[in-house]
PDB file of C-alpha atoms in Angstrom:
ATOM      1  CA  UNK G 658      -9.071   0.991  22.868  1.00  0.00           C
ATOM      2  CA  UNK G 659      -9.918  -0.037  19.319  1.00  0.00           C
ATOM      3  CA  UNK G 660      -9.269  -3.722  18.786  1.00  0.00           C
ATOM      4  CA  UNK G 661      -9.909  -6.372  16.160  1.00  0.00           C
ATOM      5  CA  UNK G 662      -9.645 -10.010  17.117  1.00  0.00           C
ATOM      6  CA  UNK G 663      -9.638 -12.838  14.621  1.00  0.00           C
ATOM      7  CA  UNK G 664     -10.109 -16.556  15.021  1.00  0.00           C
ATOM      8  CA  UNK G 665      -8.829 -19.084  14.461  1.00  0.00           C
ATOM      9  CA  UNK G 666      -5.194 -17.998  14.330  1.00  0.00           C
ATOM     10  CA  UNK G 667      -4.485 -20.707  11.775  1.00  0.00           C
ATOM     11  CA  UNK G 668      -6.534 -23.201   9.824  1.00  0.00           C
ATOM     12  CA  UNK G 669      -5.703 -26.178   7.631  1.00  0.00           C
ATOM     13  CA  UNK G 670      -8.319 -27.586   5.271  1.00  0.00           C
ATOM     14  CA  UNK G 671      -8.428 -29.893   2.282  1.00  0.00           C
ATOM     15  CA  UNK G 672      -8.942 -28.576  -1.201  1.00  0.00           C
ATOM     16  CA  UNK G 673     -12.619 -28.325  -2.078  1.00  0.00           C
ATOM     17  CA  UNK G 674     -13.791 -27.895   1.496  1.00  0.00           C
ATOM     18  CA  UNK G 675     -15.512 -24.818   2.909  1.00  0.00           C
ATOM     19  CA  UNK G 676     -14.330 -22.757   5.871  1.00  0.00           C
ATOM     20  CA  UNK G 677     -15.407 -19.772   7.946  1.00  0.00           C
ATOM     21  CA  UNK G 678     -13.146 -17.184   9.543  1.00  0.00           C
ATOM     22  CA  UNK G 679     -14.290 -14.969  12.399  1.00  0.00           C
ATOM     23  CA  UNK G 680     -13.647 -11.334  13.298  1.00  0.00           C
ATOM     24  CA  UNK G 681     -14.774  -9.446  16.425  1.00  0.00           C
ATOM     25  CA  UNK G 682     -14.130  -5.734  16.796  1.00  0.00           C
ATOM     26  CA  UNK G 683     -14.491  -2.934  19.306  1.00  0.00           C
ATOM     27  CA  UNK G 684     -13.808  -0.009  16.958  1.00  0.00           C
ATOM     28  CA  UNK G 685     -16.147   2.885  17.590  1.00  0.00           C
ATOM     29  CA  UNK G 686     -17.516   4.852  15.877  1.00  0.00           C
ATOM     30  CA  UNK G 687     -17.630   2.388  13.009  1.00  0.00           C
ATOM     31  CA  UNK G 688     -17.298   3.234   9.326  1.00  0.00           C
ATOM     32  CA  UNK G 689     -16.595   0.030   7.430  1.00  0.00           C
ATOM     33  CA  UNK G 690     -15.067  -3.400   7.676  1.00  0.00           C
ATOM     34  CA  UNK G 691     -12.890  -5.010   5.043  1.00  0.00           C
ATOM     35  CA  UNK G 692     -11.544  -8.468   4.582  1.00  0.00           C
ATOM     36  CA  UNK G 693      -8.157  -8.640   2.906  1.00  0.00           C
ATOM     37  CA  UNK G 694      -6.204 -11.560   1.519  1.00  0.00           C
ATOM     38  CA  UNK G 695      -2.459 -11.281   1.969  1.00  0.00           C
ATOM     39  CA  UNK G 696      -0.020 -13.608   0.311  1.00  0.00           C
ATOM     40  CA  UNK G 697       3.316 -13.989   2.077  1.00  0.00           C
ATOM     41  CA  UNK G 698       5.540 -10.962   1.505  1.00  0.00           C
ATOM     42  CA  UNK G 699       2.900  -9.098  -0.481  1.00  0.00           C
ATOM     43  CA  UNK G 700       0.519  -6.269   0.289  1.00  0.00           C
ATOM     44  CA  UNK G 701      -3.078  -7.014   1.317  1.00  0.00           C
ATOM     45  CA  UNK G 702      -5.667  -7.277  -1.440  1.00  0.00           C
ATOM     46  CA  UNK G 703      -9.238  -6.315  -0.677  1.00  0.00           C
ATOM     47  CA  UNK G 704     -11.892  -9.053  -0.899  1.00  0.00           C
ATOM     48  CA  UNK G 705     -14.984  -7.310   0.460  1.00  0.00           C
ATOM     49  CA  UNK G 706     -15.971  -4.036   2.115  1.00  0.00           C
ATOM     50  CA  UNK G 707     -19.048  -3.662   4.288  1.00  0.00           C
ATOM     51  CA  UNK G 708     -20.627  -0.608   5.852  1.00  0.00           C
ATOM     52  CA  UNK G 709     -22.905  -0.410   8.865  1.00  0.00           C
ATOM     53  CA  UNK G 710     -26.082  -1.121   6.912  1.00  0.00           C
ATOM     54  CA  UNK G 711     -24.818  -4.160   5.011  1.00  0.00           C
ATOM     55  CA  UNK G 712     -25.261  -7.685   6.339  1.00  0.00           C
ATOM     56  CA  UNK G 713     -23.801  -9.790   3.550  1.00  0.00           C
ATOM     57  CA  UNK G 714     -21.399  -9.178   0.683  1.00  0.00           C
ATOM     58  CA  UNK G 715     -20.156 -11.735  -1.805  1.00  0.00           C
ATOM     59  CA  UNK G 716     -17.162 -11.775  -4.110  1.00  0.00           C
ATOM     60  CA  UNK G 717     -17.027 -15.030  -6.031  1.00  0.00           C
ATOM     61  CA  UNK G 718     -16.319 -17.834  -3.586  1.00  0.00           C
ATOM     62  CA  UNK G 719     -15.909 -15.358  -0.724  1.00  0.00           C
ATOM     63  CA  UNK G 720     -18.940 -14.290   1.336  1.00  0.00           C
ATOM     64  CA  UNK G 721     -18.627 -11.855   4.215  1.00  0.00           C
ATOM     65  CA  UNK G 722     -21.257 -11.196   6.848  1.00  0.00           C
ATOM     66  CA  UNK G 723     -21.529  -8.349   9.306  1.00  0.00           C
ATOM     67  CA  UNK G 724     -23.546  -8.010  12.491  1.00  0.00           C
ATOM     68  CA  UNK G 725     -23.070  -4.405  13.575  1.00  0.00           C
ATOM     69  CA  UNK G 726     -25.038  -4.968  16.789  1.00  0.00           C
ATOM     70  CA  UNK G 727     -22.728  -7.684  18.098  1.00  0.00           C
ATOM     71  CA  UNK G 728     -19.712  -6.236  16.240  1.00  0.00           C
ATOM     72  CA  UNK G 729     -18.910  -9.503  14.560  1.00  0.00           C
ATOM     73  CA  UNK G 730     -18.015 -10.410  11.016  1.00  0.00           C
ATOM     74  CA  UNK G 731     -17.271 -13.660   9.245  1.00  0.00           C
ATOM     75  CA  UNK G 732     -15.654 -14.609   5.965  1.00  0.00           C
ATOM     76  CA  UNK G 733     -16.881 -17.819   4.373  1.00  0.00           C
ATOM     77  CA  UNK G 734     -14.805 -19.446   1.662  1.00  0.00           C
ATOM     78  CA  UNK G 735     -16.575 -21.968  -0.531  1.00  0.00           C
ATOM     79  CA  UNK G 736     -14.960 -24.826  -2.453  1.00  0.00           C
ATOM     80  CA  UNK G 737     -11.443 -23.879  -1.372  1.00  0.00           C
ATOM     81  CA  UNK G 738      -8.553 -23.931  -3.825  1.00  0.00           C
ATOM     82  CA  UNK G 739      -4.821 -24.295  -3.261  1.00  0.00           C
ATOM     83  CA  UNK G 740      -4.417 -20.631  -4.212  1.00  0.00           C
ATOM     84  CA  UNK G 741      -6.592 -19.650  -1.248  1.00  0.00           C
ATOM     85  CA  UNK G 742      -3.630 -20.405   1.025  1.00  0.00           C
ATOM     86  CA  UNK G 743      -2.821 -17.009   2.527  1.00  0.00           C
ATOM     87  CA  UNK G 744      -3.371 -14.796   5.545  1.00  0.00           C
ATOM     88  CA  UNK G 745      -6.863 -13.307   5.783  1.00  0.00           C
ATOM     89  CA  UNK G 746      -6.978 -10.024   7.631  1.00  0.00           C
ATOM     90  CA  UNK G 747     -10.030  -8.255   9.018  1.00  0.00           C
ATOM     91  CA  UNK G 748      -9.621  -4.478   8.980  1.00  0.00           C
ATOM     92  CA  UNK G 749     -12.008  -2.014  10.590  1.00  0.00           C
ATOM     93  CA  UNK G 750     -12.140   1.687   9.820  1.00  0.00           C
ATOM     94  CA  UNK G 751     -13.543   4.245  12.221  1.00  0.00           C
ATOM     95  CA  UNK G 752     -14.901   7.658  11.355  1.00  0.00           C
ATOM     96  CA  UNK G 753     -13.304  10.053  13.798  1.00  0.00           C
ATOM     97  CA  UNK G 754     -10.492  10.671  16.234  1.00  0.00           C
ATOM     98  CA  UNK G 755      -8.084   7.858  16.908  1.00  0.00           C
ATOM     99  CA  UNK G 756     -10.405   5.433  15.153  1.00  0.00           C
ATOM    100  CA  UNK G 757      -9.773   7.199  11.873  1.00  0.00           C
ATOM    101  CA  UNK G 758      -6.865   4.963  11.144  1.00  0.00           C
ATOM    102  CA  UNK G 759      -7.440   1.360  10.191  1.00  0.00           C
ATOM    103  CA  UNK G 760      -7.422  -1.215  12.966  1.00  0.00           C
ATOM    104  CA  UNK G 761      -6.055  -4.542  11.804  1.00  0.00           C
ATOM    105  CA  UNK G 762      -6.650  -7.991  13.133  1.00  0.00           C
ATOM    106  CA  UNK G 763      -3.649 -10.298  13.374  1.00  0.00           C
ATOM    107  CA  UNK G 764      -5.058 -12.425  10.603  1.00  0.00           C
ATOM    108  CA  UNK G 765      -5.982 -16.061  10.110  1.00  0.00           C
ATOM    109  CA  UNK G 766      -3.363 -18.116   8.301  1.00  0.00           C
ATOM    110  CA  UNK G 767      -5.214 -20.472   5.984  1.00  0.00           C
ATOM    111  CA  UNK G 768      -3.492 -23.473   4.424  1.00  0.00           C
ATOM    112  CA  UNK G 769      -5.297 -25.469   1.765  1.00  0.00           C
ATOM    113  CA  UNK G 770      -3.870 -28.922   1.176  1.00  0.00           C
ATOM    114  CA  UNK G 771      -4.378 -31.070  -1.927  1.00  0.00           C
TER     115      UNK G 771
ATOM    116  CA  UNK V 684      -5.653  -4.517  -7.079  1.00  0.00           C
ATOM    117  CA  UNK V 685      -3.520  -2.099  -9.051  1.00  0.00           C
ATOM    118  CA  UNK V 686      -2.753   1.591  -8.782  1.00  0.00           C
ATOM    119  CA  UNK V 687      -0.493   1.817  -5.728  1.00  0.00           C
ATOM    120  CA  UNK V 688       3.141   1.156  -6.503  1.00  0.00           C
ATOM    121  CA  UNK V 689       5.935   0.885  -3.965  1.00  0.00           C
ATOM    122  CA  UNK V 690       9.664   0.966  -4.559  1.00  0.00           C
ATOM    123  CA  UNK V 691      11.995  -0.665  -4.080  1.00  0.00           C
ATOM    124  CA  UNK V 692      10.502  -4.115  -3.535  1.00  0.00           C
ATOM    125  CA  UNK V 693      13.443  -5.270  -1.456  1.00  0.00           C
ATOM    126  CA  UNK V 694      16.185  -3.400   0.364  1.00  0.00           C
ATOM    127  CA  UNK V 695      19.085  -4.297   2.635  1.00  0.00           C
ATOM    128  CA  UNK V 696      20.584  -1.644   4.895  1.00  0.00           C
ATOM    129  CA  UNK V 697      23.146  -1.528   7.663  1.00  0.00           C
ATOM    130  CA  UNK V 698      22.260  -0.555  11.215  1.00  0.00           C
ATOM    131  CA  UNK V 699      22.596   3.211  11.692  1.00  0.00           C
ATOM    132  CA  UNK V 700      21.940   4.051   8.051  1.00  0.00           C
ATOM    133  CA  UNK V 701      19.018   6.026   6.676  1.00  0.00           C
ATOM    134  CA  UNK V 702      16.446   4.768   4.187  1.00  0.00           C
ATOM    135  CA  UNK V 703      13.750   6.289   1.984  1.00  0.00           C
ATOM    136  CA  UNK V 704      10.848   4.194   0.765  1.00  0.00           C
ATOM    137  CA  UNK V 705       8.557   5.449  -1.959  1.00  0.00           C
ATOM    138  CA  UNK V 706       4.900   5.037  -2.791  1.00  0.00           C
ATOM    139  CA  UNK V 707       3.029   6.171  -5.883  1.00  0.00           C
ATOM    140  CA  UNK V 708      -0.727   6.364  -5.469  1.00  0.00           C
ATOM    141  CA  UNK V 709      -3.571   6.640  -7.927  1.00  0.00           C
ATOM    142  CA  UNK V 710      -4.540  10.096  -9.125  1.00  0.00           C
ATOM    143  CA  UNK V 711      -6.909  11.750  -6.684  1.00  0.00           C
ATOM    144  CA  UNK V 712      -5.929   9.598  -3.723  1.00  0.00           C
ATOM    145  CA  UNK V 713      -5.353  12.432  -1.276  1.00  0.00           C
ATOM    146  CA  UNK V 714      -4.981  10.236   1.812  1.00  0.00           C
ATOM    147  CA  UNK V 715      -2.025   7.915   2.270  1.00  0.00           C
ATOM    148  CA  UNK V 716      -1.070   5.801   5.257  1.00  0.00           C
ATOM    149  CA  UNK V 717       2.118   3.909   5.989  1.00  0.00           C
ATOM    150  CA  UNK V 718       2.329   0.656   7.926  1.00  0.00           C
ATOM    151  CA  UNK V 719       5.059  -1.581   9.326  1.00  0.00           C
ATOM    152  CA  UNK V 720       4.372  -5.295   9.252  1.00  0.00           C
ATOM    153  CA  UNK V 721       6.666  -7.678  11.090  1.00  0.00           C
ATOM    154  CA  UNK V 722       6.741 -11.289   9.984  1.00  0.00           C
ATOM    155  CA  UNK V 723       3.592 -13.105  11.103  1.00  0.00           C
ATOM    156  CA  UNK V 724       2.001  -9.957  12.510  1.00  0.00           C
ATOM    157  CA  UNK V 725      -0.685  -7.580  11.353  1.00  0.00           C
ATOM    158  CA  UNK V 726       0.349  -4.178   9.970  1.00  0.00           C
ATOM    159  CA  UNK V 727       1.093  -1.458  12.536  1.00  0.00           C
ATOM    160  CA  UNK V 728       0.051   2.098  11.700  1.00  0.00           C
ATOM    161  CA  UNK V 729       2.988   4.504  11.363  1.00  0.00           C
ATOM    162  CA  UNK V 730       1.327   7.712  10.142  1.00  0.00           C
ATOM    163  CA  UNK V 731      -1.175   9.155   7.718  1.00  0.00           C
ATOM    164  CA  UNK V 732      -0.998  12.118   5.355  1.00  0.00           C
ATOM    165  CA  UNK V 733      -3.908  14.070   3.947  1.00  0.00           C
ATOM    166  CA  UNK V 734      -3.269  16.692   1.287  1.00  0.00           C
ATOM    167  CA  UNK V 735       0.445  16.799   2.086  1.00  0.00           C
ATOM    168  CA  UNK V 736       0.059  17.215   5.835  1.00  0.00           C
ATOM    169  CA  UNK V 737       0.464  14.603   8.536  1.00  0.00           C
ATOM    170  CA  UNK V 738      -2.878  14.130  10.271  1.00  0.00           C
ATOM    171  CA  UNK V 739      -2.349  11.028  12.359  1.00  0.00           C
ATOM    172  CA  UNK V 740       0.539   9.109  13.864  1.00  0.00           C
ATOM    173  CA  UNK V 741       0.985   5.765  15.562  1.00  0.00           C
ATOM    174  CA  UNK V 742       3.468   4.764  18.257  1.00  0.00           C
ATOM    175  CA  UNK V 743       6.617   5.218  16.234  1.00  0.00           C
ATOM    176  CA  UNK V 744       9.607   7.398  17.191  1.00  0.00           C
ATOM    177  CA  UNK V 745      10.438  10.652  15.381  1.00  0.00           C
ATOM    178  CA  UNK V 746      13.127   8.953  13.312  1.00  0.00           C
ATOM    179  CA  UNK V 747      10.205   7.694  11.231  1.00  0.00           C
ATOM    180  CA  UNK V 748       9.118  10.613   9.078  1.00  0.00           C
ATOM    181  CA  UNK V 749       7.217  11.106   5.868  1.00  0.00           C
ATOM    182  CA  UNK V 750       6.278  13.361   3.035  1.00  0.00           C
ATOM    183  CA  UNK V 751       3.347  13.496   0.645  1.00  0.00           C
ATOM    184  CA  UNK V 752       3.652  15.305  -2.660  1.00  0.00           C
ATOM    185  CA  UNK V 753       1.099  17.045  -4.892  1.00  0.00           C
ATOM    186  CA  UNK V 754       1.436  14.308  -7.509  1.00  0.00           C
ATOM    187  CA  UNK V 755      -0.010  11.738  -5.048  1.00  0.00           C
ATOM    188  CA  UNK V 756       3.342  10.154  -4.337  1.00  0.00           C
ATOM    189  CA  UNK V 757       4.744   9.848  -0.836  1.00  0.00           C
ATOM    190  CA  UNK V 758       7.859   8.849   1.060  1.00  0.00           C
ATOM    191  CA  UNK V 759       8.674   7.119   4.300  1.00  0.00           C
ATOM    192  CA  UNK V 760      12.055   8.045   5.756  1.00  0.00           C
ATOM    193  CA  UNK V 761      13.687   6.132   8.571  1.00  0.00           C
ATOM    194  CA  UNK V 762      16.849   7.459  10.208  1.00  0.00           C
ATOM    195  CA  UNK V 763      19.343   5.614  12.400  1.00  0.00           C
ATOM    196  CA  UNK V 764      18.081   2.198  11.358  1.00  0.00           C
ATOM    197  CA  UNK V 765      17.838  -0.490  13.998  1.00  0.00           C
ATOM    198  CA  UNK V 766      17.709  -4.246  13.544  1.00  0.00           C
ATOM    199  CA  UNK V 767      14.070  -4.274  14.698  1.00  0.00           C
ATOM    200  CA  UNK V 768      13.155  -2.024  11.785  1.00  0.00           C
ATOM    201  CA  UNK V 769      13.406  -5.070   9.537  1.00  0.00           C
ATOM    202  CA  UNK V 770       9.871  -5.565   8.245  1.00  0.00           C
ATOM    203  CA  UNK V 771       7.512  -5.236   5.306  1.00  0.00           C
ATOM    204  CA  UNK V 772       6.530  -1.593   4.867  1.00  0.00           C
ATOM    205  CA  UNK V 773       3.151  -0.990   3.276  1.00  0.00           C
ATOM    206  CA  UNK V 774       1.550   2.147   1.976  1.00  0.00           C
ATOM    207  CA  UNK V 775      -2.172   2.444   1.407  1.00  0.00           C
ATOM    208  CA  UNK V 776      -4.119   5.249  -0.191  1.00  0.00           C
ATOM    209  CA  UNK V 777      -7.726   6.175  -0.792  1.00  0.00           C
ATOM    210  CA  UNK V 778      -9.769   8.654  -2.750  1.00  0.00           C
ATOM    211  CA  UNK V 779     -11.690  10.050   0.197  1.00  0.00           C
ATOM    212  CA  UNK V 780     -13.347   9.310   3.504  1.00  0.00           C
ATOM    213  CA  UNK V 781     -16.051   7.091   2.058  1.00  0.00           C
ATOM    214  CA  UNK V 782     -13.674   4.872   0.113  1.00  0.00           C
ATOM    215  CA  UNK V 783     -11.599   1.941   1.211  1.00  0.00           C
ATOM    216  CA  UNK V 784      -7.838   1.825   1.101  1.00  0.00           C
ATOM    217  CA  UNK V 785      -5.820   0.248  -1.669  1.00  0.00           C
ATOM    218  CA  UNK V 786      -2.523  -1.242  -0.570  1.00  0.00           C
ATOM    219  CA  UNK V 787       0.751  -1.408  -2.398  1.00  0.00           C
ATOM    220  CA  UNK V 788       2.716  -4.648  -2.540  1.00  0.00           C
ATOM    221  CA  UNK V 789       5.157  -3.401   0.054  1.00  0.00           C
ATOM    222  CA  UNK V 790       8.889  -2.916   0.480  1.00  0.00           C
ATOM    223  CA  UNK V 791      10.765  -5.628   2.330  1.00  0.00           C
ATOM    224  CA  UNK V 792      13.448  -3.884   4.422  1.00  0.00           C
ATOM    225  CA  UNK V 793      16.193  -5.918   6.033  1.00  0.00           C
ATOM    226  CA  UNK V 794      18.542  -4.214   8.485  1.00  0.00           C
ATOM    227  CA  UNK V 795      21.787  -6.050   9.174  1.00  0.00           C
TER     228      UNK V 795
END
């Protein structure tokens, strides 16, 4: 069964601090992995997308890593801002059969405090 | 991200009623998926359409149905609404198999 597990479930940090979110997946065959930021009540917004051959992808203060061998990904947020408070969802896309649909993690709820 | 528009943004319906949610995708986005997201949960896959035909379905009953139109718009129809259908409904579309999905902002459905 295709699964995506994220940790921690929730995280509280102070403004300006860094943090790292984790994502482990069992989706196979694998096509790509995306990190999304979702504000409460809004649709997810893509931060990064990584394919099998990519190890690191940056988007401003967001840096995602991917280890396709261990099926793990991380999202590192640098110099956090209050506006970073949101749910961060790891989404894995397969290439065939039942994996064709996206498999979502449950998300990490990040709260940035002043 | 822009380009995927959902309407309405909010909706309140009574149990037993029917509802139609709409999604307008970017030109060329021939694949659209619909998701149900309960509060505090990740999105759950409802179904996917490719070139106006359903080509994948999650664990949702037949009262959840959809349509995709040639102009890259789509609909999600839910019959005989139940209280548990209250959720954020998301549509996501993409240009092709090698592209990622772009999500709409969602429709918040409340069933009372």
